[in-house]
Amino acid sequence: MTTQSNKSLRDYIMKADISENHERIMRDLFNALFVSERQYGVLIDHTPSHPTIMTLDIYQIQQLIHSHSDRLITHMAIIDALYDLTEPRLLMPSTIHGISEIDGKRIDAIRLDYSKPAKTDELAEELAQIDLGEALADEIDKCDASRRWMEQQDTIQSLRSVIVDMAETLHVADPNARISMTSSDLLDLINSQNDMSDNVF
């Protein structure tokens, strides 16, 4: 198997100011993977169908490093060193239980993401096009509109209640009577602090 071009085992970038131990582990790791795959045909990518994710078996990594550099490195030390990669990026969680596409067996998988991160300039340009003040004002307007709508619904319900009460009262007093009030009269009646029973219809 040949590694896809975007899953290079020779091109990796590490963070600045990392320990010599981590630098050596990464060098031994990528060298062991490269030699095993290119010279001995060992299948190391357990998700070859994925174009930007390389899935490695932690046990296989440990064995390959040991066979190529005669160093026995613990799983934790390998994972700690992988945290210092910037390209490719170690995906979280650092290890997962997975199924190998190579042989269908369960593996303790480490996933390296080879997709290119968004360029800072492009991201800054996108953010510059967003007017946060305007967006925030729109959200506030939506909240105000929602609150006003709820208040209107409460007012309408109150008006209905008043009209029903008035109609029932008038019907008892005079079945032929009709309500002659404007909506502003009704609102004044609702907002009045006086007992409604004191109002003349």
mmCIF file with all atom_site columns, C-alpha atoms in Angstrom:
data_model
loop_
_atom_site.group_PDB
_atom_site.id
_atom_site.type_symbol
_atom_site.label_atom_id
_atom_site.label_alt_id
_atom_site.label_comp_id
_atom_site.label_asym_id
_atom_site.label_entity_id
_atom_site.label_seq_id
_atom_site.pdbx_PDB_ins_code
_atom_site.Cartn_x
_atom_site.Cartn_y
_atom_site.Cartn_z
_atom_site.occupancy
_atom_site.B_iso_or_equiv
_atom_site.pdbx_formal_charge
_atom_site.auth_seq_id
_atom_site.auth_comp_id
_atom_site.auth_asym_id
_atom_site.auth_atom_id
_atom_site.pdbx_PDB_model_num
ATOM 1   C CA . MET A 1 1   ? 0.000   0.000  0.000  1.00 0.00 ? 1   MET A CA 1
ATOM 2   C CA . THR A 1 2   ? 1.159   3.497  -0.779 1.00 0.00 ? 2   THR A CA 1
ATOM 3   C CA . THR A 1 3   ? 0.287   6.378  1.475  1.00 0.00 ? 3   THR A CA 1
ATOM 4   C CA . GLN A 1 4   ? -1.964  8.936  -0.150 1.00 0.00 ? 4   GLN A CA 1
ATOM 5   C CA . SER A 1 5   ? -0.204  12.187 -1.026 1.00 0.00 ? 5   SER A CA 1
ATOM 6   C CA . ASN A 1 6   ? -1.997  14.155 1.700  1.00 0.00 ? 6   ASN A CA 1
ATOM 7   C CA . LYS A 1 7   ? -0.944  11.602 4.337  1.00 0.00 ? 7   LYS A CA 1
ATOM 8   C CA . SER A 1 8   ? 2.790   12.048 4.100  1.00 0.00 ? 8   SER A CA 1
ATOM 9   C CA . LEU A 1 9   ? 4.920   10.228 6.659  1.00 0.00 ? 9   LEU A CA 1
ATOM 10  C CA . ARG A 1 10  ? 7.871   12.495 5.958  1.00 0.00 ? 10  ARG A CA 1
ATOM 11  C CA . ASP A 1 11  ? 6.184   15.865 6.416  1.00 0.00 ? 11  ASP A CA 1
ATOM 12  C CA . TYR A 1 12  ? 5.168   16.676 9.951  1.00 0.00 ? 12  TYR A CA 1
ATOM 13  C CA . ILE A 1 13  ? 5.437   19.857 11.999 1.00 0.00 ? 13  ILE A CA 1
ATOM 14  C CA . MET A 1 14  ? 5.913   20.041 15.742 1.00 0.00 ? 14  MET A CA 1
ATOM 15  C CA . LYS A 1 15  ? 5.254   22.836 18.197 1.00 0.00 ? 15  LYS A CA 1
ATOM 16  C CA . ALA A 1 16  ? 8.099   25.096 19.222 1.00 0.00 ? 16  ALA A CA 1
ATOM 17  C CA . ASP A 1 17  ? 10.056  24.458 22.423 1.00 0.00 ? 17  ASP A CA 1
ATOM 18  C CA . ILE A 1 18  ? 9.273   20.774 22.762 1.00 0.00 ? 18  ILE A CA 1
ATOM 19  C CA . SER A 1 19  ? 11.449  18.388 24.754 1.00 0.00 ? 19  SER A CA 1
ATOM 20  C CA . GLU A 1 20  ? 14.279  16.488 23.087 1.00 0.00 ? 20  GLU A CA 1
ATOM 21  C CA . ASN A 1 21  ? 12.612  13.264 24.206 1.00 0.00 ? 21  ASN A CA 1
ATOM 22  C CA . HIS A 1 22  ? 9.365   14.092 22.390 1.00 0.00 ? 22  HIS A CA 1
ATOM 23  C CA . GLU A 1 23  ? 11.267  15.204 19.321 1.00 0.00 ? 23  GLU A CA 1
ATOM 24  C CA . ARG A 1 24  ? 13.155  11.890 19.261 1.00 0.00 ? 24  ARG A CA 1
ATOM 25  C CA . ILE A 1 25  ? 9.962   9.848  19.777 1.00 0.00 ? 25  ILE A CA 1
ATOM 26  C CA . MET A 1 26  ? 8.297   11.601 16.828 1.00 0.00 ? 26  MET A CA 1
ATOM 27  C CA . ARG A 1 27  ? 11.359  11.141 14.655 1.00 0.00 ? 27  ARG A CA 1
ATOM 28  C CA . ASP A 1 28  ? 11.514  7.415  15.530 1.00 0.00 ? 28  ASP A CA 1
ATOM 29  C CA . LEU A 1 29  ? 7.765   7.018  15.087 1.00 0.00 ? 29  LEU A CA 1
ATOM 30  C CA . PHE A 1 30  ? 7.479   8.591  11.635 1.00 0.00 ? 30  PHE A CA 1
ATOM 31  C CA . ASN A 1 31  ? 10.686  6.928  10.464 1.00 0.00 ? 31  ASN A CA 1
ATOM 32  C CA . ALA A 1 32  ? 9.416   3.500  11.619 1.00 0.00 ? 32  ALA A CA 1
ATOM 33  C CA . LEU A 1 33  ? 6.075   4.051  9.887  1.00 0.00 ? 33  LEU A CA 1
ATOM 34  C CA . PHE A 1 34  ? 7.702   5.265  6.670  1.00 0.00 ? 34  PHE A CA 1
ATOM 35  C CA . VAL A 1 35  ? 10.252  2.429  6.459  1.00 0.00 ? 35  VAL A CA 1
ATOM 36  C CA . SER A 1 36  ? 7.680   -0.222 7.415  1.00 0.00 ? 36  SER A CA 1
ATOM 37  C CA . GLU A 1 37  ? 5.237   0.925  4.759  1.00 0.00 ? 37  GLU A CA 1
ATOM 38  C CA . ARG A 1 38  ? 7.586   1.846  1.909  1.00 0.00 ? 38  ARG A CA 1
ATOM 39  C CA . GLN A 1 39  ? 10.257  -0.817 2.269  1.00 0.00 ? 39  GLN A CA 1
ATOM 40  C CA . TYR A 1 40  ? 8.365   -3.713 3.846  1.00 0.00 ? 40  TYR A CA 1
ATOM 41  C CA . GLY A 1 41  ? 4.805   -3.112 2.639  1.00 0.00 ? 41  GLY A CA 1
ATOM 42  C CA . VAL A 1 42  ? 3.335   -3.069 6.159  1.00 0.00 ? 42  VAL A CA 1
ATOM 43  C CA . LEU A 1 43  ? -0.198  -1.678 6.156  1.00 0.00 ? 43  LEU A CA 1
ATOM 44  C CA . ILE A 1 44  ? -0.230  1.020  8.813  1.00 0.00 ? 44  ILE A CA 1
ATOM 45  C CA . ASP A 1 45  ? -3.214  3.216  7.906  1.00 0.00 ? 45  ASP A CA 1
ATOM 46  C CA . HIS A 1 46  ? -6.281  1.433  9.259  1.00 0.00 ? 46  HIS A CA 1
ATOM 47  C CA . THR A 1 47  ? -8.661  3.849  7.485  1.00 0.00 ? 47  THR A CA 1
ATOM 48  C CA . PRO A 1 48  ? -7.162  3.990  3.981  1.00 0.00 ? 48  PRO A CA 1
ATOM 49  C CA . SER A 1 49  ? -10.546 5.006  2.535  1.00 0.00 ? 49  SER A CA 1
ATOM 50  C CA . HIS A 1 50  ? -10.497 8.309  4.414  1.00 0.00 ? 50  HIS A CA 1
ATOM 51  C CA . PRO A 1 51  ? -8.669  10.993 2.421  1.00 0.00 ? 51  PRO A CA 1
ATOM 52  C CA . THR A 1 52  ? -7.451  13.141 5.324  1.00 0.00 ? 52  THR A CA 1
ATOM 53  C CA . ILE A 1 53  ? -7.487  10.925 8.440  1.00 0.00 ? 53  ILE A CA 1
ATOM 54  C CA . MET A 1 54  ? -4.762  8.383  9.111  1.00 0.00 ? 54  MET A CA 1
ATOM 55  C CA . THR A 1 55  ? -5.746  5.855  11.764 1.00 0.00 ? 55  THR A CA 1
ATOM 56  C CA . LEU A 1 56  ? -2.888  4.106  13.526 1.00 0.00 ? 56  LEU A CA 1
ATOM 57  C CA . ASP A 1 57  ? -2.922  1.158  15.933 1.00 0.00 ? 57  ASP A CA 1
ATOM 58  C CA . ILE A 1 58  ? -1.065  2.142  19.116 1.00 0.00 ? 58  ILE A CA 1
ATOM 59  C CA . TYR A 1 59  ? 0.210   -1.433 19.642 1.00 0.00 ? 59  TYR A CA 1
ATOM 60  C CA . GLN A 1 60  ? 1.457   -1.631 16.055 1.00 0.00 ? 60  GLN A CA 1
ATOM 61  C CA . ILE A 1 61  ? 3.199   1.740  16.439 1.00 0.00 ? 61  ILE A CA 1
ATOM 62  C CA . GLN A 1 62  ? 4.939   0.588  19.602 1.00 0.00 ? 62  GLN A CA 1
ATOM 63  C CA . GLN A 1 63  ? 6.144   -2.640 17.922 1.00 0.00 ? 63  GLN A CA 1
ATOM 64  C CA . LEU A 1 64  ? 7.336   -0.861 14.778 1.00 0.00 ? 64  LEU A CA 1
ATOM 65  C CA . ILE A 1 65  ? 9.344   1.713  16.756 1.00 0.00 ? 65  ILE A CA 1
ATOM 66  C CA . HIS A 1 66  ? 10.884  -1.093 18.812 1.00 0.00 ? 66  HIS A CA 1
ATOM 67  C CA . SER A 1 67  ? 11.810  -3.130 15.738 1.00 0.00 ? 67  SER A CA 1
ATOM 68  C CA . HIS A 1 68  ? 13.338  -0.147 13.893 1.00 0.00 ? 68  HIS A CA 1
ATOM 69  C CA . SER A 1 69  ? 15.066  1.762  16.695 1.00 0.00 ? 69  SER A CA 1
ATOM 70  C CA . ASP A 1 70  ? 15.325  -0.880 19.427 1.00 0.00 ? 70  ASP A CA 1
ATOM 71  C CA . ARG A 1 71  ? 13.543  1.512  21.799 1.00 0.00 ? 71  ARG A CA 1
ATOM 72  C CA . LEU A 1 72  ? 10.572  0.341  23.838 1.00 0.00 ? 72  LEU A CA 1
ATOM 73  C CA . ILE A 1 73  ? 8.358   3.398  24.324 1.00 0.00 ? 73  ILE A CA 1
ATOM 74  C CA . THR A 1 74  ? 5.202   3.269  26.410 1.00 0.00 ? 74  THR A CA 1
ATOM 75  C CA . HIS A 1 75  ? 1.826   4.071  24.894 1.00 0.00 ? 75  HIS A CA 1
ATOM 76  C CA . MET A 1 76  ? 1.495   7.102  27.163 1.00 0.00 ? 76  MET A CA 1
ATOM 77  C CA . ALA A 1 77  ? 4.875   8.469  26.077 1.00 0.00 ? 77  ALA A CA 1
ATOM 78  C CA . ILE A 1 78  ? 3.898   8.071  22.407 1.00 0.00 ? 78  ILE A CA 1
ATOM 79  C CA . ILE A 1 79  ? 0.580   9.846  22.959 1.00 0.00 ? 79  ILE A CA 1
ATOM 80  C CA . ASP A 1 80  ? 2.236   12.629 24.978 1.00 0.00 ? 80  ASP A CA 1
ATOM 81  C CA . ALA A 1 81  ? 4.664   13.226 22.133 1.00 0.00 ? 81  ALA A CA 1
ATOM 82  C CA . LEU A 1 82  ? 1.824   13.216 19.565 1.00 0.00 ? 82  LEU A CA 1
ATOM 83  C CA . TYR A 1 83  ? 0.226   16.106 21.465 1.00 0.00 ? 83  TYR A CA 1
ATOM 84  C CA . ASP A 1 84  ? 3.197   18.207 20.316 1.00 0.00 ? 84  ASP A CA 1
ATOM 85  C CA . LEU A 1 85  ? 2.263   17.822 16.641 1.00 0.00 ? 85  LEU A CA 1
ATOM 86  C CA . THR A 1 86  ? 0.721   20.755 14.823 1.00 0.00 ? 86  THR A CA 1
ATOM 87  C CA . GLU A 1 87  ? 0.587   19.016 11.412 1.00 0.00 ? 87  GLU A CA 1
ATOM 88  C CA . PRO A 1 88  ? -0.868  16.474 11.229 1.00 0.00 ? 88  PRO A CA 1
ATOM 89  C CA . ARG A 1 89  ? -3.092  17.137 14.247 1.00 0.00 ? 89  ARG A CA 1
ATOM 90  C CA . LEU A 1 90  ? -3.854  14.489 16.844 1.00 0.00 ? 90  LEU A CA 1
ATOM 91  C CA . LEU A 1 91  ? -7.634  14.140 17.045 1.00 0.00 ? 91  LEU A CA 1
ATOM 92  C CA . MET A 1 92  ? -9.350  13.924 20.413 1.00 0.00 ? 92  MET A CA 1
ATOM 93  C CA . PRO A 1 93  ? -9.917  11.714 22.245 1.00 0.00 ? 93  PRO A CA 1
ATOM 94  C CA . SER A 1 94  ? -6.308  10.644 21.805 1.00 0.00 ? 94  SER A CA 1
ATOM 95  C CA . THR A 1 95  ? -7.212  6.952  21.578 1.00 0.00 ? 95  THR A CA 1
ATOM 96  C CA . ILE A 1 96  ? -10.488 5.278  20.665 1.00 0.00 ? 96  ILE A CA 1
ATOM 97  C CA . HIS A 1 97  ? -11.587 1.702  20.204 1.00 0.00 ? 97  HIS A CA 1
ATOM 98  C CA . GLY A 1 98  ? -12.045 1.181  16.480 1.00 0.00 ? 98  GLY A CA 1
ATOM 99  C CA . ILE A 1 99  ? -12.314 -1.440 13.781 1.00 0.00 ? 99  ILE A CA 1
ATOM 100 C CA . SER A 1 100 ? -9.490  -1.720 11.268 1.00 0.00 ? 100 SER A CA 1
ATOM 101 C CA . GLU A 1 101 ? -10.442 -1.444 7.596  1.00 0.00 ? 101 GLU A CA 1
ATOM 102 C CA . ILE A 1 102 ? -7.420  -3.624 6.883  1.00 0.00 ? 102 ILE A CA 1
ATOM 103 C CA . ASP A 1 103 ? -8.490  -6.823 8.654  1.00 0.00 ? 103 ASP A CA 1
ATOM 104 C CA . GLY A 1 104 ? -11.715 -5.971 10.535 1.00 0.00 ? 104 GLY A CA 1
ATOM 105 C CA . LYS A 1 105 ? -10.061 -6.431 13.938 1.00 0.00 ? 105 LYS A CA 1
ATOM 106 C CA . ARG A 1 106 ? -10.558 -4.156 16.939 1.00 0.00 ? 106 ARG A CA 1
ATOM 107 C CA . ILE A 1 107 ? -7.728  -1.710 17.525 1.00 0.00 ? 107 ILE A CA 1
ATOM 108 C CA . ASP A 1 108 ? -6.806  1.002  19.998 1.00 0.00 ? 108 ASP A CA 1
ATOM 109 C CA . ALA A 1 109 ? -6.746  3.746  17.403 1.00 0.00 ? 109 ALA A CA 1
ATOM 110 C CA . ILE A 1 110 ? -4.886  7.024  17.181 1.00 0.00 ? 110 ILE A CA 1
ATOM 111 C CA . ARG A 1 111 ? -6.199  9.369  14.509 1.00 0.00 ? 111 ARG A CA 1
ATOM 112 C CA . LEU A 1 112 ? -4.078  11.966 12.765 1.00 0.00 ? 112 LEU A CA 1
ATOM 113 C CA . ASP A 1 113 ? -5.855  14.699 10.832 1.00 0.00 ? 113 ASP A CA 1
ATOM 114 C CA . TYR A 1 114 ? -4.030  15.711 7.653  1.00 0.00 ? 114 TYR A CA 1
ATOM 115 C CA . SER A 1 115 ? -6.578  18.284 6.505  1.00 0.00 ? 115 SER A CA 1
ATOM 116 C CA . LYS A 1 116 ? -5.121  21.743 6.205  1.00 0.00 ? 116 LYS A CA 1
ATOM 117 C CA . PRO A 1 117 ? -6.297  24.230 8.835  1.00 0.00 ? 117 PRO A CA 1
ATOM 118 C CA . ALA A 1 118 ? -8.040  27.368 7.606  1.00 0.00 ? 118 ALA A CA 1
ATOM 119 C CA . LYS A 1 119 ? -5.577  30.132 6.867  1.00 0.00 ? 119 LYS A CA 1
ATOM 120 C CA . THR A 1 120 ? -5.528  32.899 9.446  1.00 0.00 ? 120 THR A CA 1
ATOM 121 C CA . ASP A 1 121 ? -5.888  35.603 6.774  1.00 0.00 ? 121 ASP A CA 1
ATOM 122 C CA . GLU A 1 122 ? -8.960  33.941 5.273  1.00 0.00 ? 122 GLU A CA 1
ATOM 123 C CA . LEU A 1 123 ? -10.530 33.554 8.695  1.00 0.00 ? 123 LEU A CA 1
ATOM 124 C CA . ALA A 1 124 ? -9.826  37.174 9.570  1.00 0.00 ? 124 ALA A CA 1
ATOM 125 C CA . GLU A 1 125 ? -11.353 38.267 6.266  1.00 0.00 ? 125 GLU A CA 1
ATOM 126 C CA . GLU A 1 126 ? -14.518 36.260 6.951  1.00 0.00 ? 126 GLU A CA 1
ATOM 127 C CA . LEU A 1 127 ? -14.805 37.695 10.471 1.00 0.00 ? 127 LEU A CA 1
ATOM 128 C CA . ALA A 1 128 ? -14.288 41.221 9.155  1.00 0.00 ? 128 ALA A CA 1
ATOM 129 C CA . GLN A 1 129 ? -17.348 40.810 6.946  1.00 0.00 ? 129 GLN A CA 1
ATOM 130 C CA . ILE A 1 130 ? -19.565 40.105 9.959  1.00 0.00 ? 130 ILE A CA 1
ATOM 131 C CA . ASP A 1 131 ? -20.946 43.170 11.721 1.00 0.00 ? 131 ASP A CA 1
ATOM 132 C CA . LEU A 1 132 ? -21.258 41.898 15.274 1.00 0.00 ? 132 LEU A CA 1
ATOM 133 C CA . GLY A 1 133 ? -22.952 45.093 16.437 1.00 0.00 ? 133 GLY A CA 1
ATOM 134 C CA . GLU A 1 134 ? -25.601 44.760 13.753 1.00 0.00 ? 134 GLU A CA 1
ATOM 135 C CA . ALA A 1 135 ? -26.051 41.061 14.460 1.00 0.00 ? 135 ALA A CA 1
ATOM 136 C CA . LEU A 1 136 ? -26.426 41.766 18.172 1.00 0.00 ? 136 LEU A CA 1
ATOM 137 C CA . ALA A 1 137 ? -28.928 44.546 17.477 1.00 0.00 ? 137 ALA A CA 1
ATOM 138 C CA . ASP A 1 138 ? -30.930 42.150 15.288 1.00 0.00 ? 138 ASP A CA 1
ATOM 139 C CA . GLU A 1 139 ? -31.027 39.612 18.126 1.00 0.00 ? 139 GLU A CA 1
ATOM 140 C CA . ILE A 1 140 ? -32.149 42.283 20.606 1.00 0.00 ? 140 ILE A CA 1
ATOM 141 C CA . ASP A 1 141 ? -34.852 43.412 18.149 1.00 0.00 ? 141 ASP A CA 1
ATOM 142 C CA . LYS A 1 142 ? -36.047 39.812 17.824 1.00 0.00 ? 142 LYS A CA 1
ATOM 143 C CA . CYS A 1 143 ? -36.211 39.462 21.623 1.00 0.00 ? 143 CYS A CA 1
ATOM 144 C CA . ASP A 1 144 ? -38.097 42.768 21.924 1.00 0.00 ? 144 ASP A CA 1
ATOM 145 C CA . ALA A 1 145 ? -40.511 41.755 19.178 1.00 0.00 ? 145 ALA A CA 1
ATOM 146 C CA . SER A 1 146 ? -41.122 38.425 20.876 1.00 0.00 ? 146 SER A CA 1
ATOM 147 C CA . ARG A 1 147 ? -41.747 40.141 24.227 1.00 0.00 ? 147 ARG A CA 1
ATOM 148 C CA . ARG A 1 148 ? -44.117 42.674 22.587 1.00 0.00 ? 148 ARG A CA 1
ATOM 149 C CA . TRP A 1 149 ? -45.997 39.857 20.846 1.00 0.00 ? 149 TRP A CA 1
ATOM 150 C CA . MET A 1 150 ? -46.478 38.064 24.180 1.00 0.00 ? 150 MET A CA 1
ATOM 151 C CA . GLU A 1 151 ? -47.721 41.303 25.768 1.00 0.00 ? 151 GLU A CA 1
ATOM 152 C CA . GLN A 1 152 ? -50.165 41.801 22.881 1.00 0.00 ? 152 GLN A CA 1
ATOM 153 C CA . GLN A 1 153 ? -51.493 38.280 23.320 1.00 0.00 ? 153 GLN A CA 1
ATOM 154 C CA . ASP A 1 154 ? -52.056 38.963 27.026 1.00 0.00 ? 154 ASP A CA 1
ATOM 155 C CA . THR A 1 155 ? -53.841 42.241 26.187 1.00 0.00 ? 155 THR A CA 1
ATOM 156 C CA . ILE A 1 156 ? -56.068 40.557 23.594 1.00 0.00 ? 156 ILE A CA 1
ATOM 157 C CA . GLN A 1 157 ? -56.984 37.860 26.086 1.00 0.00 ? 157 GLN A CA 1
ATOM 158 C CA . SER A 1 158 ? -57.820 40.503 28.689 1.00 0.00 ? 158 SER A CA 1
ATOM 159 C CA . LEU A 1 159 ? -59.954 42.415 26.169 1.00 0.00 ? 159 LEU A CA 1
ATOM 160 C CA . ARG A 1 160 ? -61.871 39.281 25.268 1.00 0.00 ? 160 ARG A CA 1
ATOM 161 C CA . SER A 1 161 ? -62.523 38.615 28.937 1.00 0.00 ? 161 SER A CA 1
ATOM 162 C CA . VAL A 1 162 ? -63.778 42.176 29.526 1.00 0.00 ? 162 VAL A CA 1
ATOM 163 C CA . ILE A 1 163 ? -66.030 42.077 26.462 1.00 0.00 ? 163 ILE A CA 1
ATOM 164 C CA . VAL A 1 164 ? -67.533 38.747 27.507 1.00 0.00 ? 164 VAL A CA 1
ATOM 165 C CA . ASP A 1 165 ? -68.140 40.041 31.051 1.00 0.00 ? 165 ASP A CA 1
ATOM 166 C CA . MET A 1 166 ? -69.711 43.250 29.720 1.00 0.00 ? 166 MET A CA 1
ATOM 167 C CA . ALA A 1 167 ? -71.910 41.390 27.277 1.00 0.00 ? 167 ALA A CA 1
ATOM 168 C CA . GLU A 1 168 ? -73.152 39.000 29.963 1.00 0.00 ? 168 GLU A CA 1
ATOM 169 C CA . THR A 1 169 ? -73.854 41.865 32.396 1.00 0.00 ? 169 THR A CA 1
ATOM 170 C CA . LEU A 1 170 ? -75.698 43.925 29.783 1.00 0.00 ? 170 LEU A CA 1
ATOM 171 C CA . HIS A 1 171 ? -77.687 40.919 28.596 1.00 0.00 ? 171 HIS A CA 1
ATOM 172 C CA . VAL A 1 172 ? -78.974 40.335 32.129 1.00 0.00 ? 172 VAL A CA 1
ATOM 173 C CA . ALA A 1 173 ? -79.915 44.024 32.495 1.00 0.00 ? 173 ALA A CA 1
ATOM 174 C CA . ASP A 1 174 ? -81.321 44.471 29.003 1.00 0.00 ? 174 ASP A CA 1
ATOM 175 C CA . PRO A 1 175 ? -81.283 41.705 26.362 1.00 0.00 ? 175 PRO A CA 1
ATOM 176 C CA . ASN A 1 176 ? -81.507 44.314 23.582 1.00 0.00 ? 176 ASN A CA 1
ATOM 177 C CA . ALA A 1 177 ? -78.553 46.456 24.821 1.00 0.00 ? 177 ALA A CA 1
ATOM 178 C CA . ARG A 1 178 ? -75.409 46.814 22.695 1.00 0.00 ? 178 ARG A CA 1
ATOM 179 C CA . ILE A 1 179 ? -71.851 47.625 23.750 1.00 0.00 ? 179 ILE A CA 1
ATOM 180 C CA . SER A 1 180 ? -70.699 50.975 22.405 1.00 0.00 ? 180 SER A CA 1
ATOM 181 C CA . MET A 1 181 ? -67.037 51.365 23.405 1.00 0.00 ? 181 MET A CA 1
ATOM 182 C CA . THR A 1 182 ? -63.858 52.017 21.460 1.00 0.00 ? 182 THR A CA 1
ATOM 183 C CA . SER A 1 183 ? -60.777 49.855 21.839 1.00 0.00 ? 183 SER A CA 1
ATOM 184 C CA . SER A 1 184 ? -59.060 52.692 23.699 1.00 0.00 ? 184 SER A CA 1
ATOM 185 C CA . ASP A 1 185 ? -61.983 52.785 26.146 1.00 0.00 ? 185 ASP A CA 1
ATOM 186 C CA . LEU A 1 186 ? -61.501 49.063 26.720 1.00 0.00 ? 186 LEU A CA 1
ATOM 187 C CA . LEU A 1 187 ? -57.762 49.478 27.246 1.00 0.00 ? 187 LEU A CA 1
ATOM 188 C CA . ASP A 1 188 ? -58.394 52.280 29.740 1.00 0.00 ? 188 ASP A CA 1
ATOM 189 C CA . LEU A 1 189 ? -60.824 50.021 31.501 1.00 0.00 ? 189 LEU A CA 1
ATOM 190 C CA . ILE A 1 190 ? -58.297 47.166 31.671 1.00 0.00 ? 190 ILE A CA 1
ATOM 191 C CA . ASN A 1 191 ? -55.457 49.402 32.853 1.00 0.00 ? 191 ASN A CA 1
ATOM 192 C CA . SER A 1 192 ? -57.613 51.116 35.452 1.00 0.00 ? 192 SER A CA 1
ATOM 193 C CA . GLN A 1 193 ? -56.716 50.443 39.052 1.00 0.00 ? 193 GLN A CA 1
ATOM 194 C CA . ASN A 1 194 ? -60.372 50.621 39.996 1.00 0.00 ? 194 ASN A CA 1
ATOM 195 C CA . ASP A 1 195 ? -62.541 47.573 40.491 1.00 0.00 ? 195 ASP A CA 1
ATOM 196 C CA . MET A 1 196 ? -64.204 46.844 37.154 1.00 0.00 ? 196 MET A CA 1
ATOM 197 C CA . SER A 1 197 ? -67.531 46.327 38.868 1.00 0.00 ? 197 SER A CA 1
ATOM 198 C CA . ASP A 1 198 ? -67.578 50.066 39.637 1.00 0.00 ? 198 ASP A CA 1
ATOM 199 C CA . ASN A 1 199 ? -67.407 51.020 35.945 1.00 0.00 ? 199 ASN A CA 1
ATOM 200 C CA . VAL A 1 200 ? -70.599 52.096 34.246 1.00 0.00 ? 200 VAL A CA 1
ATOM 201 C CA . PHE A 1 201 ? -71.342 50.243 30.971 1.00 0.00 ? 201 PHE A CA 1
#
